[in-house]
Amino acid sequence: MRLWIIVLIATALAPACAQRRIPAASRGQATIVLLPDPESGALGSATVSNTRGTVGLSAAREATTAAATRPPAPARVMTDSEVQTVFGGVLSAQPPPPLHFVVYFRFESDDLADESRQSIPDVLRQIAARSFPDVTVVGHTDTTGERAANFQLGLDRAMRVRRLLVEAGLDASLIEVISHGETDLLVPTPDETSEPRNRRVEIAVR
Amino acid sequence: MTTTRCVVALGWLLASAAPALAQESPSVGRVKVSTGAAFVTHQNGQRIAAQVGQLLVESDALTTGADGRMGVTLSDETRISLGPNTEARLDRFVYAPAEGNLAFVLRVVRGLAIYVSGRIAKLSPDAVRIETPVAIVGVRGTHIAIRVDSQ
């Protein structure tokens, strides 16, 4: 009689236990590691959360492991060689870092300033060395003159750089041209102020 | 009068063209590194071998086989690389800083992935999220490595 009851209870409980187990096992776990910035070495931070809790990462190579059924484990610091063992191959597949250049222009003109005229061949070489470089060219002016005219001048400057890039062999469809006119000053100035450092084109390459 | 008519006509043209434009998803990035078995799967199920230079759109899935690796750069300068036997999805990518619209959600389903933050994270750190099956990672810059074991 007692045996029957145990068997009955076990039979009734079995499906519930099985259901609880299977999803947990198949959902597995995740390990998250905070690394120093690959270029600057600067350190950001991250929070790892699930329904059971949250763990913050703020030191170099600090890591946590999370699973669905428990809070993320307390953070621990991985060694450099641990990181290399697990992630070395992935690190080697990282695309090259973006490139940023600034070239300067003469007053009220889309002619390059002398020092930028000298540096542009090197800029063009670095960009052309990439495969499929997506380039964003943003033209800027100082605050001399009308806002609308400066928008056009910024565009003329950006188009001048675009022309140089195309002449250097870059596919024109990879180049995006934008003008911010006088609305995004590198050096803040009052209106109607001549400032050579604001007469520029910023080139970003991905 | 003529100008007004022109503006109205232009507005009508743009409005009628908008649905057509919306259908073609804008590219959000490009494959920069691809070795071994590496694929891009669009939302409609179409799967393409990942070639260097190939454009990506929002909600594309990136997958690699046992000998595969892949690196992609997104239009805000975010970089993602994947190791072998990995599946990740660009669940959400919105980069319209002029309108203040910024969002990035990367879902790592399995395998090995490394993320290097771009401009979205700089402009709006709360807009960046990496999701795994068992936890969500809020990223405040800049370099994060993730391993998801499905067993």
Short mmCIF file of C-alpha atoms in Angstrom, two decimals:
data_model
loop_
_atom_site.label_atom_id
_atom_site.label_comp_id
_atom_site.label_asym_id
_atom_site.label_seq_id
_atom_site.Cartn_x
_atom_site.Cartn_y
_atom_site.Cartn_z
CA MET A 1 0.00 0.00 0.00
CA ARG A 2 2.74 2.44 1.02
CA LEU A 3 4.82 1.43 -2.03
CA TRP A 4 1.88 2.21 -4.31
CA ILE A 5 1.64 5.71 -2.92
CA ILE A 6 5.35 6.37 -3.46
CA VAL A 7 5.14 5.08 -7.06
CA LEU A 8 2.09 7.27 -7.71
CA ILE A 9 3.78 10.37 -6.32
CA ALA A 10 6.97 9.65 -8.27
CA THR A 11 5.02 9.18 -11.50
CA ALA A 12 3.16 12.43 -10.95
CA LEU A 13 6.34 14.40 -10.21
CA ALA A 14 8.55 13.00 -12.98
CA PRO A 15 7.27 15.13 -15.89
CA ALA A 16 7.51 18.31 -13.83
CA CYS A 17 11.13 17.55 -12.84
CA ALA A 18 12.07 16.71 -16.42
CA GLN A 19 10.53 19.92 -17.75
CA ARG A 20 12.39 21.99 -15.24
CA ARG A 21 15.72 20.40 -16.07
CA ILE A 22 15.86 20.25 -19.85
CA PRO A 23 15.59 23.96 -20.71
CA ALA A 24 18.22 24.89 -18.12
CA ALA A 25 20.72 22.40 -19.54
CA SER A 26 20.16 23.38 -23.17
CA ARG A 27 20.33 27.08 -22.48
CA GLY A 28 23.89 26.71 -21.16
CA GLN A 29 26.05 29.53 -19.91
CA ALA A 30 27.80 32.68 -21.05
CA THR A 31 31.17 34.13 -20.02
CA ILE A 32 31.64 37.89 -20.42
CA VAL A 33 35.08 39.55 -20.17
CA LEU A 34 35.91 43.26 -20.07
CA LEU A 35 39.08 44.05 -22.05
CA PRO A 36 41.13 47.25 -22.37
CA ASP A 37 40.42 49.20 -25.57
CA PRO A 38 42.50 47.61 -28.36
CA GLU A 39 43.88 50.98 -29.53
CA SER A 40 43.92 53.38 -26.57
CA GLY A 41 44.20 50.84 -23.74
CA ALA A 42 41.42 52.74 -21.95
CA LEU A 43 39.00 50.72 -19.88
CA GLY A 44 35.22 50.93 -20.09
CA SER A 45 32.78 49.01 -17.91
CA ALA A 46 29.88 46.62 -18.29
CA THR A 47 27.01 45.18 -16.31
CA VAL A 48 25.89 41.59 -16.73
CA SER A 49 22.29 40.92 -15.68
CA ASN A 50 19.71 38.17 -15.71
CA THR A 51 16.52 37.59 -13.78
CA ARG A 52 18.55 36.41 -10.76
CA GLY A 53 20.99 39.29 -10.38
CA THR A 54 23.55 41.75 -11.76
CA VAL A 55 27.36 41.83 -11.72
CA GLY A 56 29.48 44.80 -12.73
CA LEU A 57 32.80 44.54 -14.60
CA SER A 58 35.24 47.45 -14.31
CA ALA A 59 38.82 46.06 -14.16
CA ALA A 60 40.97 44.81 -17.03
CA ARG A 61 40.11 41.19 -17.96
CA GLU A 62 37.47 41.04 -15.25
CA ALA A 63 34.97 38.29 -16.12
CA THR A 64 31.75 36.71 -14.97
CA THR A 65 29.87 33.59 -15.98
CA ALA A 66 26.09 33.55 -16.16
CA ALA A 67 23.54 30.77 -16.43
CA ALA A 68 19.76 31.02 -16.63
CA THR A 69 19.10 29.43 -13.25
CA ARG A 70 21.47 31.47 -11.06
CA PRO A 71 22.81 35.00 -10.73
CA PRO A 72 25.99 35.90 -12.68
CA ALA A 73 29.02 34.61 -10.73
CA PRO A 74 31.12 37.11 -8.73
CA ALA A 75 33.60 38.86 -11.03
CA ARG A 76 37.11 37.39 -11.26
CA VAL A 77 40.14 38.57 -13.22
CA MET A 78 41.26 36.29 -16.04
CA THR A 79 44.96 36.09 -16.83
CA ASP A 80 46.26 37.38 -20.14
CA SER A 81 47.03 33.85 -21.28
CA GLU A 82 43.52 32.64 -20.37
CA VAL A 83 42.08 35.42 -22.53
CA GLN A 84 44.45 34.50 -25.37
CA THR A 85 43.58 30.80 -25.10
CA VAL A 86 39.83 31.41 -25.30
CA PHE A 87 39.63 34.51 -27.51
CA GLY A 88 42.98 34.71 -29.38
CA GLY A 89 41.52 33.52 -32.67
CA VAL A 90 38.61 35.93 -32.44
CA LEU A 91 40.87 38.88 -31.65
CA SER A 92 42.80 38.14 -34.84
CA ALA A 93 39.57 38.47 -36.89
CA GLN A 94 38.95 42.02 -35.65
CA PRO A 95 38.64 44.52 -38.52
CA PRO A 96 41.26 47.31 -38.61
CA PRO A 97 40.49 50.32 -36.41
CA PRO A 98 38.82 53.33 -38.03
CA LEU A 99 41.08 56.11 -39.31
CA HIS A 100 40.43 59.82 -38.75
CA PHE A 101 42.04 62.75 -40.55
CA VAL A 102 41.46 66.49 -40.60
CA VAL A 103 42.54 68.69 -43.50
CA TYR A 104 42.37 72.49 -43.40
CA PHE A 105 41.34 75.08 -45.98
CA ARG A 106 42.11 78.65 -46.97
CA PHE A 107 39.82 81.51 -45.93
CA GLU A 108 36.48 81.51 -47.82
CA SER A 109 37.85 78.90 -50.20
CA ASP A 110 37.74 75.22 -51.09
CA ASP A 111 41.53 75.27 -51.67
CA LEU A 112 43.54 73.26 -49.16
CA ALA A 113 45.79 75.15 -46.75
CA ASP A 114 49.50 74.64 -47.47
CA GLU A 115 50.27 72.17 -44.65
CA SER A 116 47.26 70.04 -45.59
CA ARG A 117 48.28 70.13 -49.25
CA GLN A 118 51.51 68.46 -48.11
CA SER A 119 49.86 65.84 -45.89
CA ILE A 120 47.12 64.78 -48.31
CA PRO A 121 49.20 62.25 -50.33
CA ASP A 122 49.88 60.28 -47.15
CA VAL A 123 46.19 60.43 -46.16
CA LEU A 124 45.17 59.15 -49.58
CA ARG A 125 47.75 56.34 -49.39
CA GLN A 126 46.49 55.14 -46.01
CA ILE A 127 42.90 55.09 -47.20
CA ALA A 128 43.71 53.35 -50.48
CA ALA A 129 45.59 50.63 -48.57
CA ARG A 130 42.29 49.38 -47.07
CA SER A 131 39.94 46.96 -48.71
CA PHE A 132 36.46 48.45 -49.14
CA PRO A 133 37.14 51.61 -47.10
CA ASP A 134 33.83 53.30 -46.31
CA VAL A 135 34.71 56.98 -46.12
CA THR A 136 32.66 59.78 -44.57
CA VAL A 137 33.77 63.28 -45.55
CA VAL A 138 32.35 66.13 -43.44
CA GLY A 139 32.89 69.75 -44.48
CA HIS A 140 33.05 72.63 -41.95
CA THR A 141 33.56 76.39 -42.00
CA ASP A 142 34.34 79.14 -39.52
CA THR A 143 31.61 81.62 -38.58
CA THR A 144 32.57 84.31 -41.11
CA GLY A 145 29.64 84.99 -43.45
CA GLU A 146 26.06 83.77 -43.74
CA ARG A 147 24.95 80.43 -42.35
CA ALA A 148 23.50 79.24 -45.66
CA ALA A 149 26.57 80.28 -47.63
CA ASN A 150 28.72 78.44 -45.11
CA PHE A 151 26.69 75.29 -45.54
CA GLN A 152 27.49 75.49 -49.26
CA LEU A 153 31.17 76.26 -48.59
CA GLY A 154 31.40 73.24 -46.26
CA LEU A 155 29.87 71.12 -49.02
CA ASP A 156 32.33 72.52 -51.61
CA ARG A 157 35.24 71.66 -49.33
CA ALA A 158 33.94 68.12 -48.74
CA MET A 159 33.40 67.67 -52.49
CA ARG A 160 36.96 68.81 -53.12
CA VAL A 161 38.23 66.05 -50.82
CA ARG A 162 35.89 63.55 -52.46
CA ARG A 163 37.37 64.46 -55.85
CA LEU A 164 40.90 63.90 -54.52
CA LEU A 165 39.89 60.49 -53.16
CA VAL A 166 38.32 59.44 -56.46
CA GLU A 167 41.41 60.64 -58.36
CA ALA A 168 43.49 58.49 -55.99
CA GLY A 169 41.49 55.48 -57.18
CA LEU A 170 38.79 55.16 -54.54
CA ASP A 171 35.37 53.85 -55.59
CA ALA A 172 33.04 56.89 -55.46
CA SER A 173 30.18 54.75 -54.13
CA LEU A 174 32.16 54.24 -50.90
CA ILE A 175 32.26 57.98 -50.14
CA GLU A 176 29.55 59.80 -48.19
CA VAL A 177 29.68 63.61 -48.31
CA ILE A 178 28.15 65.80 -45.59
CA SER A 179 28.32 69.52 -44.74
CA HIS A 180 27.84 70.91 -41.27
CA GLY A 181 28.62 74.46 -42.39
CA GLU A 182 29.31 76.65 -39.36
CA THR A 183 27.22 74.54 -36.94
CA ASP A 184 29.93 72.22 -35.60
CA LEU A 185 32.97 74.30 -34.66
CA LEU A 186 36.20 72.60 -33.63
CA VAL A 187 37.20 75.79 -31.77
CA PRO A 188 34.18 77.59 -30.30
CA THR A 189 34.03 81.24 -31.43
CA PRO A 190 31.44 84.02 -31.61
CA ASP A 191 29.70 84.67 -34.95
CA GLU A 192 31.71 86.42 -37.69
CA THR A 193 35.05 85.12 -36.44
CA SER A 194 37.81 83.99 -38.78
CA GLU A 195 39.35 80.83 -37.29
CA PRO A 196 41.64 78.66 -39.47
CA ARG A 197 41.12 75.55 -37.33
CA ASN A 198 37.38 75.64 -38.02
CA ARG A 199 37.90 75.71 -41.82
CA ARG A 200 38.29 72.00 -42.19
CA VAL A 201 37.14 68.69 -43.59
CA GLU A 202 37.02 65.68 -41.31
CA ILE A 203 37.64 62.34 -42.97
CA ALA A 204 36.54 59.15 -41.20
CA VAL A 205 37.51 55.79 -42.72
CA ARG A 206 36.02 52.43 -41.68
CA MET B 1 3.34 81.04 -56.50
CA THR B 2 5.49 78.93 -58.79
CA THR B 3 7.82 78.23 -55.87
CA THR B 4 4.94 77.12 -53.66
CA ARG B 5 3.72 74.78 -56.36
CA CYS B 6 7.23 73.36 -56.75
CA VAL B 7 7.57 72.72 -53.04
CA VAL B 8 4.16 71.04 -52.92
CA ALA B 9 5.04 68.88 -55.94
CA LEU B 10 8.37 67.95 -54.40
CA GLY B 11 6.69 67.04 -51.13
CA TRP B 12 4.19 64.86 -52.94
CA LEU B 13 6.97 63.15 -54.88
CA LEU B 14 8.95 62.45 -51.73
CA ALA B 15 5.86 61.19 -49.91
CA SER B 16 4.97 58.81 -52.72
CA ALA B 17 8.57 57.61 -52.98
CA ALA B 18 8.91 57.01 -49.24
CA PRO B 19 7.28 53.54 -49.12
CA ALA B 20 9.53 52.35 -51.97
CA LEU B 21 12.60 53.70 -50.19
CA ALA B 22 11.56 52.13 -46.91
CA GLN B 23 11.41 48.67 -48.48
CA GLU B 24 15.10 48.70 -49.30
CA SER B 25 16.82 48.49 -45.92
CA PRO B 26 19.80 50.81 -45.65
CA SER B 27 23.12 49.09 -45.13
CA VAL B 28 24.42 49.25 -41.56
CA GLY B 29 27.92 47.92 -42.12
CA ARG B 30 30.25 45.74 -44.09
CA VAL B 31 32.10 42.44 -43.81
CA LYS B 32 35.82 43.25 -43.40
CA VAL B 33 37.31 39.86 -42.49
CA SER B 34 36.07 36.44 -43.56
CA THR B 35 37.87 33.10 -43.39
CA GLY B 36 36.61 29.52 -43.67
CA ALA B 37 32.90 28.84 -43.46
CA ALA B 38 31.25 32.20 -42.76
CA PHE B 39 27.74 33.26 -43.73
CA VAL B 40 25.31 36.14 -43.62
CA THR B 41 21.63 35.23 -43.34
CA HIS B 42 19.04 37.89 -44.13
CA GLN B 43 15.76 38.10 -42.24
CA ASN B 44 13.93 36.48 -45.19
CA GLY B 45 16.07 33.35 -44.75
CA GLN B 46 18.38 33.98 -47.71
CA ARG B 47 21.90 32.78 -46.77
CA ILE B 48 25.02 34.13 -48.49
CA ALA B 49 28.68 33.15 -48.06
CA ALA B 50 30.30 36.12 -46.31
CA GLN B 51 32.65 37.91 -48.72
CA VAL B 52 34.93 40.76 -47.72
CA GLY B 53 33.14 43.93 -48.80
CA GLN B 54 29.63 42.54 -48.47
CA LEU B 55 27.07 44.97 -47.06
CA LEU B 56 24.99 44.15 -43.99
CA VAL B 57 21.51 45.28 -42.98
CA GLU B 58 19.70 45.42 -39.65
CA SER B 59 18.58 41.98 -38.36
CA ASP B 60 21.16 40.06 -40.44
CA ALA B 61 22.46 36.91 -38.74
CA LEU B 62 26.18 36.16 -38.93
CA THR B 63 27.25 32.53 -38.61
CA THR B 64 30.51 30.63 -38.82
CA GLY B 65 31.36 26.94 -39.12
CA ALA B 66 34.09 24.94 -37.39
CA ASP B 67 36.86 26.64 -39.42
CA GLY B 68 35.14 30.03 -39.80
CA ARG B 69 35.91 33.51 -38.53
CA MET B 70 34.38 36.84 -39.43
CA GLY B 71 34.97 40.53 -38.70
CA VAL B 72 32.49 43.31 -39.49
CA THR B 73 32.57 47.10 -39.13
CA LEU B 74 29.27 48.94 -38.70
CA SER B 75 28.55 52.45 -39.94
CA ASP B 76 29.03 54.03 -36.48
CA GLU B 77 32.53 52.43 -36.32
CA THR B 78 31.43 49.58 -34.05
CA ARG B 79 33.51 46.48 -34.74
CA ILE B 80 32.47 42.88 -34.14
CA SER B 81 34.49 39.73 -34.67
CA LEU B 82 33.28 36.16 -34.44
CA GLY B 83 35.17 32.94 -33.78
CA PRO B 84 34.31 29.45 -35.06
CA ASN B 85 30.92 27.76 -34.51
CA THR B 86 29.35 31.10 -33.71
CA GLU B 87 25.97 32.65 -34.38
CA ALA B 88 25.21 36.34 -33.74
CA ARG B 89 22.50 38.68 -34.93
CA LEU B 90 22.43 42.45 -35.54
CA ASP B 91 19.02 42.61 -33.85
CA ARG B 92 18.83 46.38 -33.89
CA PHE B 93 21.03 49.07 -35.36
CA VAL B 94 19.90 52.69 -35.58
CA TYR B 95 22.51 55.38 -36.22
CA ALA B 96 20.88 58.75 -36.94
CA PRO B 97 22.76 61.09 -34.59
CA ALA B 98 21.32 64.25 -36.19
CA GLU B 99 17.82 63.08 -35.21
CA GLY B 100 19.03 61.73 -31.88
CA ASN B 101 18.06 58.17 -32.84
CA LEU B 102 20.63 55.69 -31.60
CA ALA B 103 20.24 52.01 -30.77
CA PHE B 104 22.34 48.89 -30.96
CA VAL B 105 21.40 45.39 -29.87
CA LEU B 106 23.72 42.50 -30.69
CA ARG B 107 22.46 39.02 -29.90
CA VAL B 108 25.12 36.35 -29.42
CA VAL B 109 23.33 33.02 -29.69
CA ARG B 110 26.37 30.73 -29.42
CA GLY B 111 30.12 30.73 -29.81
CA LEU B 112 32.74 33.47 -29.43
CA ALA B 113 32.27 37.16 -30.15
CA ILE B 114 34.24 40.32 -29.47
CA TYR B 115 32.73 43.80 -29.55
CA VAL B 116 34.57 47.13 -29.81
CA SER B 117 32.26 50.08 -29.27
CA GLY B 118 31.62 52.78 -31.85
CA ARG B 119 29.95 56.17 -31.90
CA ILE B 120 26.55 54.97 -30.71
CA ALA B 121 28.14 53.91 -27.41
CA LYS B 122 29.99 57.25 -27.16
CA LEU B 123 26.91 59.36 -27.84
CA SER B 124 24.42 57.26 -25.88
CA PRO B 125 25.93 54.50 -23.67
CA ASP B 126 22.48 53.32 -22.57
CA ALA B 127 21.57 52.60 -26.19
CA VAL B 128 23.96 49.64 -26.42
CA ARG B 129 23.05 46.13 -25.31
CA ILE B 130 24.51 42.70 -25.97
CA GLU B 131 22.10 39.84 -25.38
CA THR B 132 22.97 36.21 -24.73
CA PRO B 133 20.51 33.37 -24.03
CA VAL B 134 21.26 33.58 -20.28
CA ALA B 135 22.18 37.21 -19.55
CA ILE B 136 22.09 40.74 -20.92
CA VAL B 137 25.24 42.86 -21.07
CA GLY B 138 24.97 46.62 -20.69
CA VAL B 139 28.13 48.09 -22.24
CA ARG B 140 29.70 51.36 -21.19
CA GLY B 141 32.65 51.00 -23.56
CA THR B 142 34.64 49.77 -25.08
CA HIS B 143 35.95 46.25 -25.56
CA ILE B 144 33.99 43.14 -24.52
CA ALA B 145 34.61 39.47 -25.22
CA ILE B 146 31.77 36.95 -24.94
CA ARG B 147 31.64 33.18 -24.99
CA VAL B 148 28.28 31.43 -25.12
CA ASP B 149 28.26 27.68 -24.50
CA SER B 150 24.99 26.14 -25.54
CA GLN B 151 25.58 22.99 -23.45
#
